[in-house]
Amino acid sequence: MDMTDNAARFDPARRATIEDVAKLAKVHKGTVSRALDERKRHQVARETIERVERAARQVGYVPNALARGLRTRNSMTIGVVLPDITNPFFPPLVRGIERFVIPRGYTSLLVNTDGDQATERTALMSLIDRRVDGLIVASGQRDESALSELYAAGVKVVLLNRDAGDVAYPLVSGDDASGVSAAVEHLVELGHRDILHLAGPPNLSTSSKRALAFTATCVRHSQVRGKVVEAESLTTGAGESAMNHALESGESPTAVVAGNDLIALGALRALRAHDLRCPDDISVVGFNDMPFAEDFNPPLTTVRVPTEAMGRRAAQLIVEAIDSNVLDQLTVTLPVSLVVRSSTAPPPSR
């Protein structure tokens, strides 16, 4: 009998207890307590921690946040700031965050900024007014001022996916540079020599890192002519507009590396509007491997970013900072991988 079978025996009408988790995970309740406590989990084997966390999710166990909050004077809430809640890249980040914090008694408060700095400042201050214990910010920009103020005030923040310029907060991100480099190398191996990069806005660290990596990789191949065109935002519409502008300006690339999958989707729309086929006329590579990228027409070759793992790692860092009252300055870079699908092929004969 597996854990799923046992979980079905618990009555969903009552609040799950630590004893329920212990019974399902087949461990002592003291082990459950230590496994879900950031300050003590080092005493428990990794395999046991994973089994306890899985059991806690299955029975719906949530530590008593009120009792713990009164004991620690914490609100047991973590603010999560997102730049675009409609972008499919971000829900898996939030899933990773919540799968870590909920079993530990925390609640996440999500806010959306639509990429607007004034909105972000208002959202950040509102979360602080609500006495959140810490923040996970996925909307950082290079010219960030609100985060600089929070840092000076000692507010605990972990940056997720994007940095915020010179603000010395810890950062969890994917390896943007190696991802773009892998995309360009893949196209070069296919025989492409004229490659266009549709970059995102340069005030975003992800966009600037990817653009720099694109240029550096092209330079390593003297026969490759690489050009960067900036899209106004990380959206389908901006990608379509940037691709249209490039084609109407006389650019004739045989391949495109997009700053993200939404820009790639916009590029595909622009190609169809110009009676160009992908990959027969122009190959297209995206970035992120967002949900449904394999359902594009054609299925999109893209760089897969471990979004859920990134969210979980950011959550771990902020919870550790809250529990220890120490926020270490570090950068966690998770590996990415190129997923080759049908949107890339050798260039057409000219």
Short mmCIF file of C-alpha atoms in Angstrom, two decimals:
data_model
loop_
_atom_site.label_atom_id
_atom_site.label_comp_id
_atom_site.label_asym_id
_atom_site.label_seq_id
_atom_site.Cartn_x
_atom_site.Cartn_y
_atom_site.Cartn_z
CA MET A 1 0.00 0.00 0.00
CA ASP A 2 1.48 3.38 -0.97
CA MET A 3 1.18 6.80 0.67
CA THR A 4 -1.69 7.81 -1.61
CA ASP A 5 -3.76 4.87 -0.33
CA ASN A 6 -3.06 5.83 3.27
CA ALA A 7 -3.84 9.50 2.63
CA ALA A 8 -7.35 8.55 1.54
CA ARG A 9 -8.08 7.32 5.08
CA PHE A 10 -7.74 10.75 6.64
CA ASP A 11 -10.94 12.72 7.18
CA PRO A 12 -10.74 15.98 5.13
CA ALA A 13 -13.39 17.56 7.35
CA ARG A 14 -10.95 17.90 10.24
CA ARG A 15 -7.63 19.71 10.46
CA ALA A 16 -4.71 17.41 9.71
CA THR A 17 -2.29 16.95 12.60
CA ILE A 18 1.38 16.20 12.94
CA GLU A 19 0.38 12.69 14.00
CA ASP A 20 -1.37 12.22 10.63
CA VAL A 21 1.81 13.18 8.80
CA ALA A 22 3.92 10.91 10.98
CA LYS A 23 1.60 7.95 10.38
CA LEU A 24 1.58 8.45 6.60
CA ALA A 25 5.34 9.01 6.39
CA LYS A 26 5.98 6.13 8.83
CA VAL A 27 8.17 8.23 11.13
CA HIS A 28 7.94 9.58 14.68
CA LYS A 29 6.08 12.87 15.07
CA GLY A 30 9.29 14.41 16.44
CA THR A 31 10.94 13.61 13.12
CA VAL A 32 8.10 15.40 11.33
CA SER A 33 8.61 18.44 13.53
CA ARG A 34 12.33 18.55 12.81
CA ALA A 35 11.89 17.89 9.08
CA LEU A 36 9.56 20.88 8.73
CA ASP A 37 11.67 23.22 10.88
CA GLU A 38 14.42 25.05 8.96
CA ARG A 39 16.48 25.35 12.13
CA LYS A 40 16.46 21.60 12.82
CA ARG A 41 16.03 19.89 9.45
CA HIS A 42 19.80 19.37 9.18
CA GLN A 43 19.27 16.64 11.78
CA VAL A 44 17.08 14.64 9.37
CA ALA A 45 18.08 12.68 6.27
CA ARG A 46 17.17 14.26 2.92
CA GLU A 47 15.09 11.24 1.88
CA THR A 48 13.10 11.46 5.13
CA ILE A 49 12.51 15.20 4.66
CA GLU A 50 11.13 14.59 1.18
CA ARG A 51 8.87 11.82 2.45
CA VAL A 52 7.57 14.02 5.28
CA GLU A 53 6.93 16.95 2.93
CA ARG A 54 5.08 14.70 0.52
CA ALA A 55 2.96 13.28 3.35
CA ALA A 56 2.20 16.78 4.66
CA ARG A 57 0.93 17.85 1.23
CA GLN A 58 -1.17 14.71 0.85
CA VAL A 59 -3.01 15.08 4.16
CA GLY A 60 -3.17 18.87 3.91
CA TYR A 61 -1.14 19.45 7.05
CA VAL A 62 -0.26 23.04 7.86
CA PRO A 63 1.66 23.91 11.06
CA ASN A 64 -0.25 26.08 13.50
CA ALA A 65 0.74 29.48 12.15
CA LEU A 66 -1.07 31.41 14.89
CA ALA A 67 0.69 29.60 17.71
CA ARG A 68 4.06 29.83 16.01
CA GLY A 69 3.50 33.49 15.14
CA LEU A 70 2.72 34.36 18.74
CA ARG A 71 5.78 32.45 19.87
CA THR A 72 8.14 34.06 17.35
CA ARG A 73 6.29 37.37 16.83
CA ASN A 74 6.16 36.62 13.12
CA SER A 75 3.14 37.05 10.85
CA MET A 76 3.92 33.76 9.07
CA THR A 77 3.39 35.46 5.71
CA ILE A 78 5.76 35.97 2.78
CA GLY A 79 5.12 38.54 0.07
CA VAL A 80 5.70 37.42 -3.52
CA VAL A 81 6.04 40.16 -6.15
CA LEU A 82 5.51 39.21 -9.80
CA PRO A 83 5.96 41.45 -12.87
CA ASP A 84 3.29 39.84 -15.07
CA ILE A 85 0.84 37.33 -13.69
CA THR A 86 -0.39 36.53 -17.23
CA ASN A 87 3.07 35.31 -18.31
CA PRO A 88 3.06 31.47 -18.17
CA PHE A 89 6.63 31.53 -16.87
CA PHE A 90 5.61 32.69 -13.39
CA PRO A 91 2.96 30.22 -12.11
CA PRO A 92 5.52 27.37 -11.83
CA LEU A 93 7.75 29.71 -9.80
CA VAL A 94 4.86 30.32 -7.42
CA ARG A 95 4.13 26.59 -7.24
CA GLY A 96 7.72 25.97 -6.16
CA ILE A 97 7.46 28.70 -3.52
CA GLU A 98 4.20 27.42 -2.07
CA ARG A 99 5.24 23.78 -2.03
CA PHE A 100 8.06 24.81 0.26
CA VAL A 101 6.42 27.41 2.52
CA ILE A 102 2.96 25.91 3.11
CA PRO A 103 4.16 22.77 4.92
CA ARG A 104 6.13 25.09 7.19
CA GLY A 105 3.10 27.14 8.19
CA TYR A 106 3.68 30.16 5.97
CA THR A 107 1.20 31.81 3.65
CA SER A 108 2.27 33.65 0.50
CA LEU A 109 0.69 36.94 -0.52
CA LEU A 110 0.97 37.48 -4.29
CA VAL A 111 1.01 40.89 -5.96
CA ASN A 112 1.31 41.75 -9.66
CA THR A 113 3.09 44.88 -10.86
CA ASP A 114 2.58 44.70 -14.65
CA GLY A 115 6.25 45.65 -14.94
CA ASP A 116 5.56 49.16 -13.67
CA GLN A 117 7.98 50.60 -11.10
CA ALA A 118 5.41 52.87 -9.47
CA THR A 119 3.05 49.94 -9.05
CA GLU A 120 5.88 47.84 -7.67
CA ARG A 121 6.81 50.47 -5.11
CA THR A 122 3.19 50.70 -3.96
CA ALA A 123 2.93 46.91 -3.76
CA LEU A 124 6.15 46.56 -1.78
CA MET A 125 5.15 49.19 0.75
CA SER A 126 1.69 47.65 1.07
CA LEU A 127 3.21 44.25 1.86
CA ILE A 128 5.52 45.83 4.44
CA ASP A 129 2.51 47.56 6.03
CA ARG A 130 0.91 44.13 6.33
CA ARG A 131 3.97 43.03 8.29
CA VAL A 132 5.10 40.21 6.03
CA ASP A 133 8.13 38.40 7.42
CA GLY A 134 10.02 38.58 4.14
CA LEU A 135 9.70 39.11 0.40
CA ILE A 136 10.45 37.13 -2.74
CA VAL A 137 10.73 39.58 -5.62
CA ALA A 138 10.66 38.31 -9.21
CA SER A 139 10.18 41.72 -10.80
CA GLY A 140 13.60 43.29 -10.22
CA GLN A 141 14.93 45.93 -12.59
CA ARG A 142 18.45 47.30 -12.95
CA ASP A 143 17.35 50.81 -11.99
CA GLU A 144 15.50 49.64 -8.88
CA SER A 145 15.16 52.24 -6.11
CA ALA A 146 12.45 50.78 -3.86
CA LEU A 147 14.51 47.65 -3.19
CA SER A 148 17.51 49.80 -2.30
CA GLU A 149 15.38 51.47 0.36
CA LEU A 150 14.20 48.12 1.70
CA TYR A 151 17.77 46.87 1.86
CA ALA A 152 18.84 49.94 3.80
CA ALA A 153 15.93 49.38 6.19
CA GLY A 154 16.94 45.76 6.82
CA VAL A 155 13.93 44.14 5.14
CA LYS A 156 14.56 40.50 4.22
CA VAL A 157 14.27 39.97 0.46
CA VAL A 158 15.29 37.20 -1.94
CA LEU A 159 15.41 38.07 -5.63
CA LEU A 160 14.06 35.46 -8.02
CA ASN A 161 14.96 35.17 -11.72
CA ARG A 162 16.13 38.80 -12.03
CA ASP A 163 18.63 40.84 -10.07
CA ALA A 164 18.16 44.48 -9.08
CA GLY A 165 21.40 46.10 -10.13
CA ASP A 166 23.68 46.94 -7.22
CA VAL A 167 21.21 45.91 -4.48
CA ALA A 168 23.05 43.20 -2.53
CA TYR A 169 20.16 40.83 -1.96
CA PRO A 170 20.54 37.09 -2.61
CA LEU A 171 19.46 35.96 -6.08
CA VAL A 172 18.12 32.67 -7.43
CA SER A 173 18.12 32.40 -11.22
CA GLY A 174 18.66 30.11 -14.16
CA ASP A 175 21.91 30.17 -16.10
CA ASP A 176 20.88 32.72 -18.76
CA ALA A 177 24.31 32.91 -20.39
CA SER A 178 24.81 29.19 -20.89
CA GLY A 179 21.25 28.82 -22.18
CA VAL A 180 21.67 31.39 -24.93
CA SER A 181 25.12 30.08 -25.76
CA ALA A 182 23.67 26.57 -26.18
CA ALA A 183 20.96 27.95 -28.48
CA VAL A 184 23.48 29.73 -30.71
CA GLU A 185 25.80 26.72 -30.80
CA HIS A 186 22.87 24.54 -31.86
CA LEU A 187 22.06 26.90 -34.74
CA VAL A 188 25.71 27.12 -35.81
CA GLU A 189 25.94 23.32 -35.88
CA LEU A 190 22.89 23.28 -38.16
CA GLY A 191 24.74 25.60 -40.53
CA HIS A 192 23.25 29.01 -39.72
CA ARG A 193 25.48 32.04 -40.23
CA ASP A 194 22.99 34.95 -40.09
CA ILE A 195 21.35 34.90 -36.65
CA LEU A 196 19.10 37.54 -35.09
CA HIS A 197 18.53 37.93 -31.37
CA LEU A 198 15.18 39.44 -30.38
CA ALA A 199 16.17 40.65 -26.92
CA GLY A 200 13.97 41.81 -24.08
CA PRO A 201 14.22 45.27 -22.47
CA PRO A 202 17.83 46.00 -21.41
CA ASN A 203 16.80 47.23 -17.94
CA LEU A 204 15.98 43.61 -17.04
CA SER A 205 18.99 41.56 -15.96
CA THR A 206 17.76 38.45 -17.75
CA SER A 207 17.52 40.37 -21.04
CA SER A 208 20.93 41.99 -20.75
CA LYS A 209 22.66 38.74 -19.73
CA ARG A 210 21.11 36.87 -22.63
CA ALA A 211 22.00 39.61 -25.12
CA LEU A 212 25.61 39.70 -23.92
CA ALA A 213 25.86 35.91 -24.11
CA PHE A 214 24.42 35.96 -27.64
CA THR A 215 26.99 38.49 -28.84
CA ALA A 216 29.88 36.71 -27.10
CA THR A 217 28.95 33.35 -28.62
CA CYS A 218 28.61 34.83 -32.10
CA VAL A 219 32.02 36.46 -31.74
CA ARG A 220 33.55 33.07 -30.99
CA HIS A 221 32.39 31.98 -34.45
CA SER A 222 33.99 34.40 -36.89
CA GLN A 223 31.78 33.19 -39.74
CA VAL A 224 28.57 34.06 -37.85
CA ARG A 225 26.87 37.42 -38.30
CA GLY A 226 24.84 38.10 -35.18
CA LYS A 227 22.60 41.10 -34.65
CA VAL A 228 20.58 42.16 -31.60
CA VAL A 229 17.17 43.85 -31.92
CA GLU A 230 15.42 44.88 -28.70
CA ALA A 231 11.74 44.18 -28.13
CA GLU A 232 9.89 46.71 -25.99
CA SER A 233 8.67 44.07 -23.55
CA LEU A 234 8.68 40.32 -22.94
CA THR A 235 5.34 39.81 -24.68
CA THR A 236 3.98 38.22 -27.82
CA GLY A 237 2.95 41.58 -29.23
CA ALA A 238 6.40 43.08 -28.65
CA GLY A 239 8.05 40.06 -30.27
CA GLU A 240 5.81 40.32 -33.31
CA SER A 241 6.48 44.04 -33.63
CA ALA A 242 10.27 43.62 -33.30
CA MET A 243 10.33 40.82 -35.88
CA ASN A 244 8.18 42.82 -38.29
CA HIS A 245 10.51 45.80 -37.90
CA ALA A 246 13.59 43.66 -38.53
CA LEU A 247 12.16 42.08 -41.68
CA GLU A 248 10.86 45.38 -43.03
CA SER A 249 14.27 46.98 -42.36
CA GLY A 250 15.95 44.54 -44.72
CA GLU A 251 17.24 41.99 -42.22
CA SER A 252 17.40 38.48 -43.67
CA PRO A 253 18.40 36.11 -40.88
CA THR A 254 18.11 32.37 -41.30
CA ALA A 255 17.55 31.94 -37.56
CA VAL A 256 16.18 33.86 -34.59
CA VAL A 257 17.04 33.45 -30.90
CA ALA A 258 14.23 35.03 -28.89
CA GLY A 259 14.60 36.57 -25.44
CA ASN A 260 11.78 34.37 -24.16
CA ASP A 261 9.06 32.06 -25.48
CA LEU A 262 6.46 34.81 -25.77
CA ILE A 263 8.77 36.87 -27.98
CA ALA A 264 9.36 33.70 -30.01
CA LEU A 265 5.61 33.24 -30.42
CA GLY A 266 5.36 36.82 -31.67
CA ALA A 267 8.20 36.18 -34.11
CA LEU A 268 6.35 33.15 -35.49
CA ARG A 269 3.28 35.31 -36.09
CA ALA A 270 5.39 37.90 -37.92
CA LEU A 271 6.95 35.22 -40.11
CA ARG A 272 3.53 33.97 -41.15
CA ALA A 273 2.43 37.53 -41.95
CA HIS A 274 5.42 37.82 -44.30
CA ASP A 275 4.71 34.44 -45.93
CA LEU A 276 7.79 32.93 -44.35
CA ARG A 277 7.81 29.43 -42.94
CA CYS A 278 9.45 28.12 -39.79
CA PRO A 279 11.84 26.33 -39.95
CA ASP A 280 11.95 26.07 -43.77
CA ASP A 281 12.85 29.75 -44.20
CA ILE A 282 13.81 30.86 -40.69
CA SER A 283 14.49 28.78 -37.58
CA VAL A 284 13.29 30.08 -34.20
CA VAL A 285 14.56 29.33 -30.69
CA GLY A 286 12.80 30.49 -27.51
CA PHE A 287 13.82 30.69 -23.87
CA ASN A 288 12.11 29.29 -20.72
CA ASP A 289 10.21 26.29 -22.16
CA MET A 290 6.95 27.64 -20.78
CA PRO A 291 3.88 25.38 -20.67
CA PHE A 292 2.51 24.66 -24.18
CA ALA A 293 5.79 25.53 -25.96
CA GLU A 294 5.69 22.04 -27.44
CA ASP A 295 2.20 22.83 -28.78
CA PHE A 296 3.35 25.82 -30.84
CA ASN A 297 3.18 25.49 -34.61
CA PRO A 298 5.83 24.24 -35.12
CA PRO A 299 6.77 22.88 -31.66
CA LEU A 300 9.32 25.31 -30.25
CA THR A 301 12.99 24.59 -29.72
CA THR A 302 13.73 26.44 -26.50
CA VAL A 303 15.89 26.64 -23.38
CA ARG A 304 14.29 24.89 -20.43
CA VAL A 305 14.55 26.79 -17.15
CA PRO A 306 13.88 24.88 -13.87
CA THR A 307 11.21 27.32 -12.73
CA GLU A 308 9.66 25.27 -9.94
CA ALA A 309 13.07 24.42 -8.50
CA MET A 310 14.00 28.11 -8.62
CA GLY A 311 10.86 29.05 -6.70
CA ARG A 312 11.52 26.38 -4.11
CA ARG A 313 15.14 27.48 -3.61
CA ALA A 314 14.12 31.11 -3.20
CA ALA A 315 11.51 30.08 -0.65
CA GLN A 316 14.10 28.05 1.25
CA LEU A 317 16.45 31.04 1.41
CA ILE A 318 13.79 33.46 2.68
CA VAL A 319 12.49 31.01 5.30
CA GLU A 320 16.03 30.34 6.50
CA ALA A 321 16.62 34.10 6.72
CA ILE A 322 13.41 34.59 8.71
CA ASP A 323 14.22 31.76 11.12
CA SER A 324 17.85 32.73 11.64
CA ASN A 325 17.47 36.50 11.25
CA VAL A 326 20.49 36.35 8.93
CA LEU A 327 20.26 37.06 5.20
CA ASP A 328 23.37 35.84 3.41
CA GLN A 329 24.39 37.58 0.18
CA LEU A 330 24.75 34.83 -2.38
CA THR A 331 23.81 33.97 -5.94
CA VAL A 332 22.28 30.59 -6.72
CA THR A 333 22.42 29.76 -10.44
CA LEU A 334 20.53 26.64 -11.51
CA PRO A 335 21.45 24.81 -14.72
CA VAL A 336 19.29 25.09 -17.83
CA SER A 337 19.05 22.81 -20.86
CA LEU A 338 18.28 23.15 -24.57
CA VAL A 339 15.18 21.29 -25.72
CA VAL A 340 15.32 20.70 -29.47
CA ARG A 341 11.97 20.48 -31.24
CA SER A 342 10.73 21.20 -34.76
CA SER A 343 11.23 24.97 -35.03
CA THR A 344 14.93 24.62 -35.91
CA ALA A 345 16.47 23.02 -39.01
CA PRO A 346 19.38 23.65 -41.37
CA PRO A 347 19.14 26.97 -43.23
CA PRO A 348 17.65 27.09 -46.73
CA SER A 349 19.96 27.07 -49.73
CA ARG A 350 20.52 30.57 -51.08
#
